[in-house]
Structure formats: structure tokens, C-alpha cells
Coordinates of C-alpha atoms in Angstrom, one line a residue:
X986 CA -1.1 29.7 11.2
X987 CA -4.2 30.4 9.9
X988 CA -8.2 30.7 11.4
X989 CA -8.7 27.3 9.2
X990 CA -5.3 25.0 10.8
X991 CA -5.3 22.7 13.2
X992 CA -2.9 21.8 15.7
X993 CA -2.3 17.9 16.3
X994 CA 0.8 16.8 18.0
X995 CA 1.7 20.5 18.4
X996 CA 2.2 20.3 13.9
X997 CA -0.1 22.8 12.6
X998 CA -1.9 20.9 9.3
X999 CA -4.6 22.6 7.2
X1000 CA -8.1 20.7 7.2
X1001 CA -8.4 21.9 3.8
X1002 CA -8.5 20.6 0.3
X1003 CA -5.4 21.5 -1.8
X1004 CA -6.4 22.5 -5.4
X1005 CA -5.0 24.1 -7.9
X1006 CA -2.1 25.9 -5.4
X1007 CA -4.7 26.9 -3.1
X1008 CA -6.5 25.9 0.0
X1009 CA -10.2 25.4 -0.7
X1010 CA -12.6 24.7 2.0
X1011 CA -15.9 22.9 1.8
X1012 CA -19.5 23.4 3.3
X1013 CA -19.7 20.2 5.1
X1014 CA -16.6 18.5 7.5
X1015 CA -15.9 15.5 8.8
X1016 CA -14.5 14.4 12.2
X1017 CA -11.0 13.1 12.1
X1018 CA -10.4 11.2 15.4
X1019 CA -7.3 9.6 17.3
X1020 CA -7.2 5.9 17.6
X1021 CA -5.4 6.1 20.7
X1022 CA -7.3 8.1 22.7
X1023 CA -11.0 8.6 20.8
X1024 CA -9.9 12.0 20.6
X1025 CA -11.4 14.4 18.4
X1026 CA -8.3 16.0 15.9
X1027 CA -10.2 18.3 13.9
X1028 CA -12.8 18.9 11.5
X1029 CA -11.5 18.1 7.7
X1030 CA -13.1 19.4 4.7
X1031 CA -15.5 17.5 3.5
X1032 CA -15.3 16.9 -0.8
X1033 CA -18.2 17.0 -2.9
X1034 CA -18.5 16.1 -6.6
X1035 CA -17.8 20.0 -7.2
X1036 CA -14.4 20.2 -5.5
X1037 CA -13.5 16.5 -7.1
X1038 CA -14.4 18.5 -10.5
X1039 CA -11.9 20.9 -9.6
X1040 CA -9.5 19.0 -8.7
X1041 CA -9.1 16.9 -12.1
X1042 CA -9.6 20.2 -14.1
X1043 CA -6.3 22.1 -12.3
X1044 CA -5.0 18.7 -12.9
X1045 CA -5.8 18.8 -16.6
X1046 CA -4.7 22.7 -17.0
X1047 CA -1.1 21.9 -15.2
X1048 CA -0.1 19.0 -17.4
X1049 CA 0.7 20.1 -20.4
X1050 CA 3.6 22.4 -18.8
X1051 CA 4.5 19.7 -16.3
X1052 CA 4.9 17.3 -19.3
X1053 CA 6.9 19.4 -21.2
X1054 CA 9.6 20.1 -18.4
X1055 CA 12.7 18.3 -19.0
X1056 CA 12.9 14.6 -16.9
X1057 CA 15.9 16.3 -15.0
X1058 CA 13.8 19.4 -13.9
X1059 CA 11.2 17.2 -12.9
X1060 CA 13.7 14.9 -10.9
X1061 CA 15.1 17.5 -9.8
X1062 CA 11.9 19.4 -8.0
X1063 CA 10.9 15.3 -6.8
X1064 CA 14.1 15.3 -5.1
X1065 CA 13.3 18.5 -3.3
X1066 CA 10.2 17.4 -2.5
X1067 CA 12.1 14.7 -0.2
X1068 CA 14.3 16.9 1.4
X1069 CA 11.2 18.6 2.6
X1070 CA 10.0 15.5 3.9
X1071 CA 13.5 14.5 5.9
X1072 CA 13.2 18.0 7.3
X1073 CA 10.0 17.3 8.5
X1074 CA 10.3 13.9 9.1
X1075 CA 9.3 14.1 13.7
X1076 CA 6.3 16.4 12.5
X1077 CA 5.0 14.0 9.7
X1078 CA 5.8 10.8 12.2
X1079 CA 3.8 12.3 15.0
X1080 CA 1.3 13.5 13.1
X1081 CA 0.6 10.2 11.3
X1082 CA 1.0 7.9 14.7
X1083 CA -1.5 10.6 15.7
X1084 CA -3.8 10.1 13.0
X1085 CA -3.8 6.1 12.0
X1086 CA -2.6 4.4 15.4
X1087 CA 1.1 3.0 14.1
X1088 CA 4.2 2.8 16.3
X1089 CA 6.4 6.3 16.0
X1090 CA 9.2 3.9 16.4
X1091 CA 8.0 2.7 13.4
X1092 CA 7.2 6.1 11.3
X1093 CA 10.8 7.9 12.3
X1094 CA 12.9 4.8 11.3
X1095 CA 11.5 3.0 8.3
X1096 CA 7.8 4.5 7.2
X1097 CA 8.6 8.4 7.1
X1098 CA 12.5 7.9 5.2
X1099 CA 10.7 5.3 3.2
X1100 CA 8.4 8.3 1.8
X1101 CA 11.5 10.6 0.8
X1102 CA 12.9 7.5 -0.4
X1103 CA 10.0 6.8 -2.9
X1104 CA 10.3 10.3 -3.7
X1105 CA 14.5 9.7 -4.6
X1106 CA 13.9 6.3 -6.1
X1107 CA 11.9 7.4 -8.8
X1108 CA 13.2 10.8 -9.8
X1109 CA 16.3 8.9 -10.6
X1110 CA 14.7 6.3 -12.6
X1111 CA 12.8 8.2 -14.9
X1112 CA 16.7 9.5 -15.9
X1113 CA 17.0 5.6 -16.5
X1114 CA 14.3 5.0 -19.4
X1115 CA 15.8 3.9 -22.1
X1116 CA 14.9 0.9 -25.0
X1117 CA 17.8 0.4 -27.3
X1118 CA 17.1 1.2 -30.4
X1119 CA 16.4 -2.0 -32.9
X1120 CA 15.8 -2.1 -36.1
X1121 CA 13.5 -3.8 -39.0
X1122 CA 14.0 -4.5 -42.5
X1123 CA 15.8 -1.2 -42.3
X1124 CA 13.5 0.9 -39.9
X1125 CA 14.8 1.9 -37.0
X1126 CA 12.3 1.4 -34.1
X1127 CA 12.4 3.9 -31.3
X1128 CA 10.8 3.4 -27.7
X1129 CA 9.7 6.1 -25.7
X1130 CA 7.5 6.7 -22.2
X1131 CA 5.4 10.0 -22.6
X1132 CA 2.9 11.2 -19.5
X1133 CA -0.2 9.8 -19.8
X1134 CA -2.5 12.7 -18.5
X1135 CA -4.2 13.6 -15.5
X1136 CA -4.0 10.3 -12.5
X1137 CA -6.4 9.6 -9.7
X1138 CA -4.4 7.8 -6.9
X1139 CA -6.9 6.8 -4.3
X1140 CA -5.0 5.5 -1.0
X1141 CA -5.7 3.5 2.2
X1142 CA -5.5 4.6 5.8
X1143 CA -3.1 2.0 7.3
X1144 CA 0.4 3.4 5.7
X1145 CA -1.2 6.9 4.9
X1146 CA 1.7 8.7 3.4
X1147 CA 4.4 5.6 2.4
X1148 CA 1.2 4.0 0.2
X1149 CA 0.5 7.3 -1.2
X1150 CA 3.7 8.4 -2.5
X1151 CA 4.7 4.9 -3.9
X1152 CA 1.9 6.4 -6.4
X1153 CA 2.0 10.0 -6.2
X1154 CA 6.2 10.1 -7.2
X1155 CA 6.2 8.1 -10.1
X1156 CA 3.6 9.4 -11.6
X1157 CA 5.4 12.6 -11.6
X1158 CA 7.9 11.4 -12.6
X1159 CA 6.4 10.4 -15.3
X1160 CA 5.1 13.8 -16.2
X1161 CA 1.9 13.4 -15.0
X1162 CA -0.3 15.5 -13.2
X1163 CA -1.8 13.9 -9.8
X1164 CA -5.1 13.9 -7.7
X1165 CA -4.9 12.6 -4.5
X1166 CA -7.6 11.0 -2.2
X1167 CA -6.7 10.4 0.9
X1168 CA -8.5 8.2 3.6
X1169 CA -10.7 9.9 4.9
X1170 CA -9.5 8.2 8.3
X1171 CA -6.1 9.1 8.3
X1172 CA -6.2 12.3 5.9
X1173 CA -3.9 14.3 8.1
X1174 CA -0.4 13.6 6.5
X1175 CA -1.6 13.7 3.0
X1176 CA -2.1 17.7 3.7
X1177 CA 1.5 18.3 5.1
X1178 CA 2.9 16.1 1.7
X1179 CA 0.9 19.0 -0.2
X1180 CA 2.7 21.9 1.7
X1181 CA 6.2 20.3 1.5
X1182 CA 5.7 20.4 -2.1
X1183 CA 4.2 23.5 -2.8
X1184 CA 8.0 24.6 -1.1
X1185 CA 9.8 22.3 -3.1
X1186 CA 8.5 24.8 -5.9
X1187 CA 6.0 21.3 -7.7
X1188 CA 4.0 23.9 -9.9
X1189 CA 0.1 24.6 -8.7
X1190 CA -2.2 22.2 -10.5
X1191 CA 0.8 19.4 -10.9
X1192 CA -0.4 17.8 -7.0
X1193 CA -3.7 17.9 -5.4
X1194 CA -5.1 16.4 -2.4
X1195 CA -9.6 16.6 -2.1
X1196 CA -10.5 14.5 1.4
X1197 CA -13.7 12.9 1.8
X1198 CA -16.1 10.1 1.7
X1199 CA -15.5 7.8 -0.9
X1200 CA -19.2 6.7 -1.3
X1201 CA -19.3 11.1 -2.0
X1202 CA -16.7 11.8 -4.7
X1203 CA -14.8 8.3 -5.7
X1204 CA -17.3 8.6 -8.5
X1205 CA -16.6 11.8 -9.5
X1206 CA -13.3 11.0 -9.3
X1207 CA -13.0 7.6 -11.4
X1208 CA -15.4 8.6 -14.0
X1209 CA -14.2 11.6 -14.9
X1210 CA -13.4 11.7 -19.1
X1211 CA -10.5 14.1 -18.6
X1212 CA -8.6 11.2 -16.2
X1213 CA -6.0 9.0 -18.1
X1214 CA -5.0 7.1 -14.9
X1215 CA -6.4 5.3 -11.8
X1216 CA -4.5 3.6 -9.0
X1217 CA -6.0 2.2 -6.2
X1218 CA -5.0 0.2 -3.1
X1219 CA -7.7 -1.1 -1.0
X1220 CA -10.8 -3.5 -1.1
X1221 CA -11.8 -5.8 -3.4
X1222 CA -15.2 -4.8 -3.5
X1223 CA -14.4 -1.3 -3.5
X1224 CA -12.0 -2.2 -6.5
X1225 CA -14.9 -3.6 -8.3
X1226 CA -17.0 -0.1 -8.5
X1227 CA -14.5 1.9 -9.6
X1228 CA -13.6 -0.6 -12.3
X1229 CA -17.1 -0.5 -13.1
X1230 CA -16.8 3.4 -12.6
X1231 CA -14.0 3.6 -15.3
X1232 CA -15.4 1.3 -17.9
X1233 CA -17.1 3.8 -19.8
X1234 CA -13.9 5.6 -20.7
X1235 CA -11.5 2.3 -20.7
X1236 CA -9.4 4.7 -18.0
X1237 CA -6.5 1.7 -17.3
X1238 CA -6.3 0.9 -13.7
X1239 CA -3.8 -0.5 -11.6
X1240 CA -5.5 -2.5 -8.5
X1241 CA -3.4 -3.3 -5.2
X1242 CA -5.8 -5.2 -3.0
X1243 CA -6.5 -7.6 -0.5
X1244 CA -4.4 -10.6 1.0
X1245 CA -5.0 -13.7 3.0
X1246 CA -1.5 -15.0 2.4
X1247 CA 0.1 -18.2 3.7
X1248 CA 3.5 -18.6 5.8
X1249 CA 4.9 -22.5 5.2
X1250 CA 6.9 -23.5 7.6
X1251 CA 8.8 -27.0 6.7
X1252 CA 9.8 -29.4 9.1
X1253 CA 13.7 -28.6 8.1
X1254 CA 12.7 -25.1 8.8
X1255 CA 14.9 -23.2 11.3
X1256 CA 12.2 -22.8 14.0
X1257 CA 13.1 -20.2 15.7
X1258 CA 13.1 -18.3 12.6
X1259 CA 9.7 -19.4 11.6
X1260 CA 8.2 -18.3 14.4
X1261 CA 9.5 -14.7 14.0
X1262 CA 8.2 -14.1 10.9
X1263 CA 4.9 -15.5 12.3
X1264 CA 5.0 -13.1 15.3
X1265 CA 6.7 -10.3 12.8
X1266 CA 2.6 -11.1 10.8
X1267 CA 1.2 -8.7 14.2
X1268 CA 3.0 -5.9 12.8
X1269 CA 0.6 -2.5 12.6
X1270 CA -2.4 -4.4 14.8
X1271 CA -2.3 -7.1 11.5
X1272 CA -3.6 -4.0 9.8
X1273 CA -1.4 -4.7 6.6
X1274 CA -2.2 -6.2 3.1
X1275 CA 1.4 -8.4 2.9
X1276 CA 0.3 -10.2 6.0
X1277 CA 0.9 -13.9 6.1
X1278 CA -2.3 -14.6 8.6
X1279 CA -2.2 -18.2 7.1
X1280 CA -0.2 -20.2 9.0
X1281 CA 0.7 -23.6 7.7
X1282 CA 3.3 -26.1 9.4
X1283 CA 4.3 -29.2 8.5
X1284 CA 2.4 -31.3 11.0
X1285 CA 6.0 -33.1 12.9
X1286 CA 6.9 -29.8 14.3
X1287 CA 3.5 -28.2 14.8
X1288 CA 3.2 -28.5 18.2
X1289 CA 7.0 -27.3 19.2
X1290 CA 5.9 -24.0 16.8
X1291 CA 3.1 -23.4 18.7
X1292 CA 4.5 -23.9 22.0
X1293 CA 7.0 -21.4 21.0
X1294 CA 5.0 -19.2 19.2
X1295 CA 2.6 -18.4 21.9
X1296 CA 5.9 -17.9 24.2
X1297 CA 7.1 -15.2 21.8
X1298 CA 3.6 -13.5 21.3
X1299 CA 2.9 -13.6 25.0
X1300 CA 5.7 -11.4 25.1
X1301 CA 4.7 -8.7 23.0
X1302 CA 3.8 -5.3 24.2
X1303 CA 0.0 -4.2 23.5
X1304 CA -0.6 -0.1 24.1
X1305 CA 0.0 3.5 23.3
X1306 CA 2.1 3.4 19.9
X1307 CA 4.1 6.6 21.0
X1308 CA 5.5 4.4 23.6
X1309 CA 9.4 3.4 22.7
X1310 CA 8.4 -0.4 24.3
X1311 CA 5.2 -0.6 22.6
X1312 CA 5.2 -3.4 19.5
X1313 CA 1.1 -3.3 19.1
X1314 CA -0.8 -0.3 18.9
X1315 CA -4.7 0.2 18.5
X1316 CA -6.9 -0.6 15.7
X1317 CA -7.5 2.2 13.1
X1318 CA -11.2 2.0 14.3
X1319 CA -13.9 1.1 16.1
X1320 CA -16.0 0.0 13.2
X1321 CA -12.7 -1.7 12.3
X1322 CA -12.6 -3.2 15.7
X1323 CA -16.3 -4.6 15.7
X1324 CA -15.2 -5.9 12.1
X1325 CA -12.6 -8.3 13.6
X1326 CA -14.4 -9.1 16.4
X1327 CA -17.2 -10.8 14.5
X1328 CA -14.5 -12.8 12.2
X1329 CA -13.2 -14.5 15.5
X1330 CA -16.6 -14.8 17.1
X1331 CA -17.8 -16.7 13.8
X1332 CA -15.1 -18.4 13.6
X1333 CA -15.3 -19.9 17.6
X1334 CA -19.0 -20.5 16.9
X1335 CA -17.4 -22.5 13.7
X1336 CA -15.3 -24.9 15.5
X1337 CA -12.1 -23.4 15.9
X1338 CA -10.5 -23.0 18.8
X1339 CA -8.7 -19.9 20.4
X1340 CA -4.7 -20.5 20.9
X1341 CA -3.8 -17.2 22.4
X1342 CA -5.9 -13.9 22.4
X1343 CA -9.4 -13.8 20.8
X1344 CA -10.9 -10.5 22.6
X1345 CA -10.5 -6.8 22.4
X1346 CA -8.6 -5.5 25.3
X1347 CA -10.5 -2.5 25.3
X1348 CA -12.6 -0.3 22.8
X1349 CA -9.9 0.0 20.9
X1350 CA -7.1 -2.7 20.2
X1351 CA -7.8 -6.7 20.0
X1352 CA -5.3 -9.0 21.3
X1353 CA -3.2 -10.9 19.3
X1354 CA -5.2 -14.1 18.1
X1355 CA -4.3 -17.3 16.9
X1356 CA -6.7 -19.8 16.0
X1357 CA -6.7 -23.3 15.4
X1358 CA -8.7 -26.3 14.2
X1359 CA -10.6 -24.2 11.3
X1360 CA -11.8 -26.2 8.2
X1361 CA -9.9 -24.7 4.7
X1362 CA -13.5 -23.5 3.4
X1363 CA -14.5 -21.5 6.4
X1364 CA -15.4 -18.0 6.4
X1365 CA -12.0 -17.4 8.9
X1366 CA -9.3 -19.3 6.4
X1367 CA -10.8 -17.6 3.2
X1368 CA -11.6 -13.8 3.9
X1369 CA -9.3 -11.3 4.8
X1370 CA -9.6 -9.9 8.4
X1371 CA -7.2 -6.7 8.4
X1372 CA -6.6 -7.3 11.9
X1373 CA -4.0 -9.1 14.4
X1374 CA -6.1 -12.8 13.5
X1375 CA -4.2 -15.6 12.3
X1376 CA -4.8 -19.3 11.7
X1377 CA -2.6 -22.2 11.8
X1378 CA -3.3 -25.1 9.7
X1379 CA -0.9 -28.8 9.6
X1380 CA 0.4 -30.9 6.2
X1381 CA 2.0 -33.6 5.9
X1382 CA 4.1 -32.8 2.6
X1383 CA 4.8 -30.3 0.1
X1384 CA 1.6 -31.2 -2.1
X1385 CA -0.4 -30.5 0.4
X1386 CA 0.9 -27.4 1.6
X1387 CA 0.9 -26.1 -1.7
X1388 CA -2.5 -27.2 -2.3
X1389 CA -3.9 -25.5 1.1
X1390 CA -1.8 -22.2 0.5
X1391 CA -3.2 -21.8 -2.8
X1392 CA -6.8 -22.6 -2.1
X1393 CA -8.1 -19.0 -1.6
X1394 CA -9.0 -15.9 -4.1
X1395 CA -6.0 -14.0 -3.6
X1396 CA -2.8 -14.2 -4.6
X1397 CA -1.0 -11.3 -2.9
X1398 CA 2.3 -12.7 -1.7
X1399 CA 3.3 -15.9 0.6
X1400 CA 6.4 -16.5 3.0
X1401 CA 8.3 -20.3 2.9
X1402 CA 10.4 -21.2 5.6
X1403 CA 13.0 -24.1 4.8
X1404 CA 16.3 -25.2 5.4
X1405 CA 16.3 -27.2 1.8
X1406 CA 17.0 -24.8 -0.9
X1407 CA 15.4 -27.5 -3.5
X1408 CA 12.2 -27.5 -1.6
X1409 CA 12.4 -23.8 -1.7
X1410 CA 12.8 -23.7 -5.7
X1411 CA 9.9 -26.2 -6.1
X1412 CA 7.5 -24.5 -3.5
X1413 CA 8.3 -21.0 -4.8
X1414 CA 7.6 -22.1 -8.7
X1415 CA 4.3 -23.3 -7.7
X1416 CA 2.6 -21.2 -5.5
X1417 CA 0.2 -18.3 -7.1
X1418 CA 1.5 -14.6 -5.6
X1419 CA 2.7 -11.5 -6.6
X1420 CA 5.6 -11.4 -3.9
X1421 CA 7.3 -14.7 -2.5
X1422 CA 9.9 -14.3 0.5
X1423 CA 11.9 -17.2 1.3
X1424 CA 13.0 -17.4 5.1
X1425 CA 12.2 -13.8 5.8
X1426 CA 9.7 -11.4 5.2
X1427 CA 8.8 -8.1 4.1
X1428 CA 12.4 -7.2 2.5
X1429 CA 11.1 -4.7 -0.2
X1430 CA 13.0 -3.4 -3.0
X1431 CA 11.5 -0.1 -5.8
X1432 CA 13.5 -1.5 -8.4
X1433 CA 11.0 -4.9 -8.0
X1434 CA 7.8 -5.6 -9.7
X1435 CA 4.9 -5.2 -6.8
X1436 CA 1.4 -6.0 -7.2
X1437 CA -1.0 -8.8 -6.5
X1438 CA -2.7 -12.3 -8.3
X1439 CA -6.4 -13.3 -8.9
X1440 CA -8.4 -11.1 -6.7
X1441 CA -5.2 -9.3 -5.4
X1442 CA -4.7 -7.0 -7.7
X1443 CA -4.1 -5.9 -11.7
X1444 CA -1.0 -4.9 -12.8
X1445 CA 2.4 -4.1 -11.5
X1446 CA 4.2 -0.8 -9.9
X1447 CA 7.8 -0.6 -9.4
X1448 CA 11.0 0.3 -11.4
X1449 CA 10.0 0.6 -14.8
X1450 CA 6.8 -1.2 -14.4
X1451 CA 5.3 1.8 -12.5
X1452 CA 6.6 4.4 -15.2
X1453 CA 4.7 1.6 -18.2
X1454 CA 1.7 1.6 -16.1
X1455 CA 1.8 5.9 -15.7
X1456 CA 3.1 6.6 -19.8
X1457 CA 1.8 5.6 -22.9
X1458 CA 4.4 3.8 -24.5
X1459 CA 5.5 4.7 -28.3
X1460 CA 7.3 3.3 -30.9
X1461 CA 8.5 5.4 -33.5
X1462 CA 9.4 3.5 -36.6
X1463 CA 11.4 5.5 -38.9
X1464 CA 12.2 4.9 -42.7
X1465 CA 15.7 4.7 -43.5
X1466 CA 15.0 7.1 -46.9
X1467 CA 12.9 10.3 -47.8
X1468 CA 14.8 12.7 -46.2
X1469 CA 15.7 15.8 -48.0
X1470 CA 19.3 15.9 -47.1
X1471 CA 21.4 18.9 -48.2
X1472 CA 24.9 18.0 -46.8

């Protein structure tokens, strides 16, 4: 340990910047804080436009070796990098429960082996890439995936380290070089990943992680000439300026953003079923992206889902995530907190009325809400609330529940509950969303295409789309004559 770490959970983590192989510090800090407790965690350092400079220029220096090493080298240091991370794997699901608010249940089962999974996945699947050769008139065509350059990968606070390395471990794969910007509320995690790799022998320059404000350096960051490579998963209107940010140098930019996704439940629907997924949409406070907060059941069986609905969610656990029993844990927030407070006090001042929950419990968790009698335009039905909100909405046939689950900007994903398998083939072909699940949610798979519609998103990572959105892709066409051949 040095002067410079901080101890949270009893896991010593360095408030520092990691650049270039080295810690760097900054003038200024910023307060990380708990929010379980309000607790102060540390002070983190701080990034200025100088130290985002930095970063992309030992970014820049480190790619041309890292690009040159073989695919299986590289695969081979990515795997190392997640045997680091299942050695660490308590210490890294402390410190992040610590640090963003989500159940430990959660982070040592399926967020924290997810992360050496991403890691696995695609170190294996760069050794994949492959386009059989074709040939034209003659010519034979040749497809290959070469590293782009130096990537930006700028990453939300509510699955810190799972979000991040879904970026950071194809791209280098790839043979890429990565800079890393945390959340600056939930950086702490981000700074282990760093050390773990530095083990795992990842070459100085190849990762770096700069913390801070993104109103500070996300411009110094996305308009930086030298950077070949933006991914971002966040806001919308955030999304907009660093689009606008990376215009100037046509930087391509892959955009995973915001969600107010529907959940259709038919009247064939096994109900008991539908109303777990619509609890399961509580998960992480309803701090996540995927979340179907739009309820919409086909109005026969409306009332018998909500009378069992609010018999499940009554029995949900609200309270410290480190708690084994605990299924809801506190907002990331109290800015956060206020933020969802004024979506449900808008929309009760609206019209619509509160089914269960529809306060804060304390200063820092709101119960879990569900609202009712809201009009399809309102502020409550169209906007996303990144909190444990949803709304429930009747139709009386599959036109119309088509026509109300599509009526918003996004286009993120959508859940259909249904005991017809016809109906599900219909529904599914016309609803507008990146991911559609079909009596059950959130099953994920790498080798699948993930990303968002309309004002979800641009573009597609997973499989090989993540490695065509990280390498320029080149054809080599190759006469068939003109070689001086001497036996």
C-alpha cells in the first residue's frame, strides 16, 4: 500500500489515474461516496484535459506493438487478464456493491464472472475471424479485420465493470489500444481492472483508465485527432455532444443508450410468469437500460395481473445490498433519487394514479412504484426514468398493443409474454428493438448482436459485430497473373 490508496471494503484501490503503466495523480479530487451509507470512500483524482491528452497519446505510442502481436498472444494475455479477475472476484464484488449500490449476491454470482467471461469470450473470437476467400473474374478477394487505432470507451455507473469490459476486451482483441473513462460515480472498480492487467503482463500504454467529470475531459477525449474509436453507453443527450464532439474527425461511434421498453403480456399469457418478469423489471433499483418499465396487458386479464403483481412486489426486500435477503438496494444517488422523484410527482399531478409505492423510503432508495391510468403522450410513458417506476397500460388486441409499445423514441429492446407461438412470431416481426425476449427476460448471449433502435443507440457490439465495429475491414483483391515465378 501506498500514501496515495485507499481502503474500501478492507480492498486497497488507488484513487489514481492509470496512464501509460503508471499511476498519475491530479491537482484537483473528487469525492467518491457510498450509496448505502452516504459515506465518504475517498478522494479520486480528478482529470483534466492535460491528463486526457496523455492518456490518448500512451494510447497512440502502444499501438503499433500491440497491433503487431500475434491474435494468439493477445488472446492469450486477455485470458490472463480474467484469471486475475476470478482471483479477485470477493474484492472486485465488494468493492463495486461498495461503490454503485448493487446486491453482492448479485456481483459474486453473475456481474463479476460475467467480466472474466467478457474477457474469455472475446479472446477466443478474435481466433474465429475468418471470410472465405471468393473470387471475381479471376481475382481472389481476401477479407481481413486490422485494429483500428487508439478507442475511447466511455462507461456508465450502474454495471461499472461488466459495461466496461463488454468494450474494453474486444477492442483488444482487436489490437487496439484502449482509454477508459469511468463514471465518475462508481470509478472504483475500473482502477482494480487496471492493476489486474498490468499483472496479467497487458503492455503499458495498451489500457488506461483517466476518472473525472465528463463536462471536464469527455471533450478532450472525443475530439481528439489521434482517436479512431468511440463507444459510449449512457444518455441520449450526452450521446448527442460527443457525436457533435467527433464530427470534425468522422471518429465512427457506437451509441448504447437509453430505454423505455414495453413488456406485453397476452391474455393466453402464463400469468404467473408474466408477472415475474414484471417484478424481475426492479432489478438494480430499475437502474438498468434493458428495463421493460412499460407494462402493457391485454385488458381481460389486467386486473388478476395486478392483483398479483402487487402480491409479489409487496414481497420484495428493500435495504442494505450486502444483505444475503435483500432484492432492492439504494439508488446510485441523491441527485438520482430527486430525479425519480419528480417523474412520479409529475406524473400524480398528471392524472395517474399510484398502484403500489410512489415515495422514497428514505434519502436514499424509492419504493418500488407502479402507476396506472397515464395517457400514452405523457411525460411518465415517454421518458426514461432510470429508476424502480413502471407503468401499466390495457389493449384490447394485438394492433393495439403493438401500436402503444412502439409509440416512444427508443427502440432498445421489448419482452412478449404469450402462450401462442403465432402471436409471438407476428408481435416479434413487428415491434421496433434491438433485443426482443419472448416469455423471459434478460437471457444474454456474446455471440449475439446487442445494441439499440431510433434513439437507442447506433450500431451493434457482440461476436463479430463488436470486432467490425473495433477494425477497419479490408479486402484484398489479388490478380491471378504478374507474379514473377521462378519454380
Amino acid at each position: 500500500m501506498t500514501e496515495h490508496t485507499l481502503t474500501v471494503a478492507g480492498v486497497a484501490v488507488d484513487p489514481r489515474h492509470w496512464i501509460g503503466g503508471e499511476r498519475v495523480a491530479s491537482a484537483g479530487t473528487f469525492t467518491d461516496v457510498s450509496p448505502i451509507d452516504g459515506r465518504a470512500l475517498g478522494e479520486i483524482a480528478r482529470g483534466t484535459p492535460a491528463e486526457a491528452a496523455a492518456a490518448v497519446a500512451a494510447a497512440k505510442a502502444a499501438f503499433p506493438a500491440w497491433a503487431a502481436t500475434s491474435r494468439a498472444e493477445r488472446a492469450r494475455i486477455l485470458h490472463a487478464i480474467a484469471d486475475g479477475v476470478e482471483k479477485r472476484l470477493e474484492e472486485l464484488a465488494i468493492v463495486e456493491t461498495t461503490d454503485n449500490g448493487a446486491l453482492l449476491r448479485s456481483h459474486r454470482r453473475g456481474v463479476m464472472p460475467r467480466v472474466a467471461h467478457n474477457f474469455r469470450f472475446f479472446a477466443d473470437w478474435s481466433l474465429t475471424l475468418d471470410h472465405e476467400d471468393f473470387e471475381t473474374r479471376g481475382h481472389t478477394n481476401h477479407v481481413s479485420w486490422d485494429p483500428a487505432g487508439p478507442c475511447v470507451l466511455i462507461t456508465p455507473w450502474n454495471a461499472p465493470l461488466m459495461l466496461a469490459t463488454w468494450k474494453i476486451a474486444p477492442a483488444l482483441a482487436a489490437g487496439n489500444t484502449v482509454v477508459l473513462k469511468p463514471a465518475e460515480w462508481s470509478p472504483l472498480t475500473a482502477s482494480l481492472l487496471a492493476d489486474i492487467a498490468a499483472e496479467a503482463g497487458l503492455p503499458a500504454g495498451v489500457l488506461n483508465v483517466v476518472q473525472g467529470y465528463g463536462s471536464e475531459i469527455g471533450d478532450a477525449l472525443t475530439s481528439h485527432p489521434d482517436v479512431r474509436r468511440i463507444s459510449f453507453t449512457g444518455s441520449v443527450p450526452t450521446a448527442r455532444r460527443i457525436a457533435a464532439s467527433a464530427a470534425p474527425h468522422l471518429t465512427p461511434l457506437s451509441l448504447e443508450l437509453g430505454g423505455k421498453s414495453p413488456l406485453l403480456v397476452f391474455a393466453d399469457a402464463d400469468l404467473d410468469l408474466a408477472v415475474d418478469l414484471a417484478v424481475e423489471q426492479y432489478d438494480n433499483a430499475g437502474q438498468v437500460c434493458l428495463a421493460a418499465t412499460r407494462i402493457l396487458v391485454e385488458e381481460t386479464v389486467a386486473e388478476e395481473f395486478t392483483r398479483r403483481f402487487v402480491a409479489k412486489a409487496g414481497a420484495l426486500v428493500q435495504g442494505d445490498p450486502r444483505e444475503e435477503a435483500t432484492d432492492i438496494g439504494p439508488t446510485i444517488h441523491p441527485r438520482q433519487l430527486e430525479k425519480i422523484d419528480g417523474f412520479v410527482r409529475r406524473a400524480v399531478e398528471a392524472g395517474a394514479r399510484v398502484v403500489i409505492g410512489g415515495h422514497r423510503v428514505d434519502e436514499r432508495s424509492y419504493a418500488p412504484t407502479l402507476l396506472t391510468e397515464v395517457a400514452q403522450d405523457s411525460e411518465i410513458v415517454q421518458e426514461e426514468v432510470f429508476g424502480p417506476v413502471l407503468t401499466l397500460q390495457t389493449f384490447a388486441d394485438e394492433d393495439e398493443a403493438v401500436r402503444l409499445a412502439d409509440d416512444t423514441r427508443f427502440g432498445l429492446a421489448a419482452t412478449l409474454v404469450t402462450g401462442d407461438r403465432e402471436r409471438a412470431d407476428r408481435v416479434t416481426g413487428r415491434l421496433t428493438a434491438g433485443t426482443v425476449w419472448v416469455n423471459c427476460f434478460f437471457v444474454r448471449d456474446l455471440k449475439a448482436p446487442f445494441g439499440g433502435s431510433r434513439h437507442s443507440g447506433v450500431g451493434r457490439e457482440g461476436g463479430t459485430w463488436s470486432f467490425d465495429f473495433y477494425c477497419d475491414l479490408k479486402n484484398t483483391v489479388t490478380a491471378p497473373k504478374g507474379w514473377n515465378d521462378h519454380g
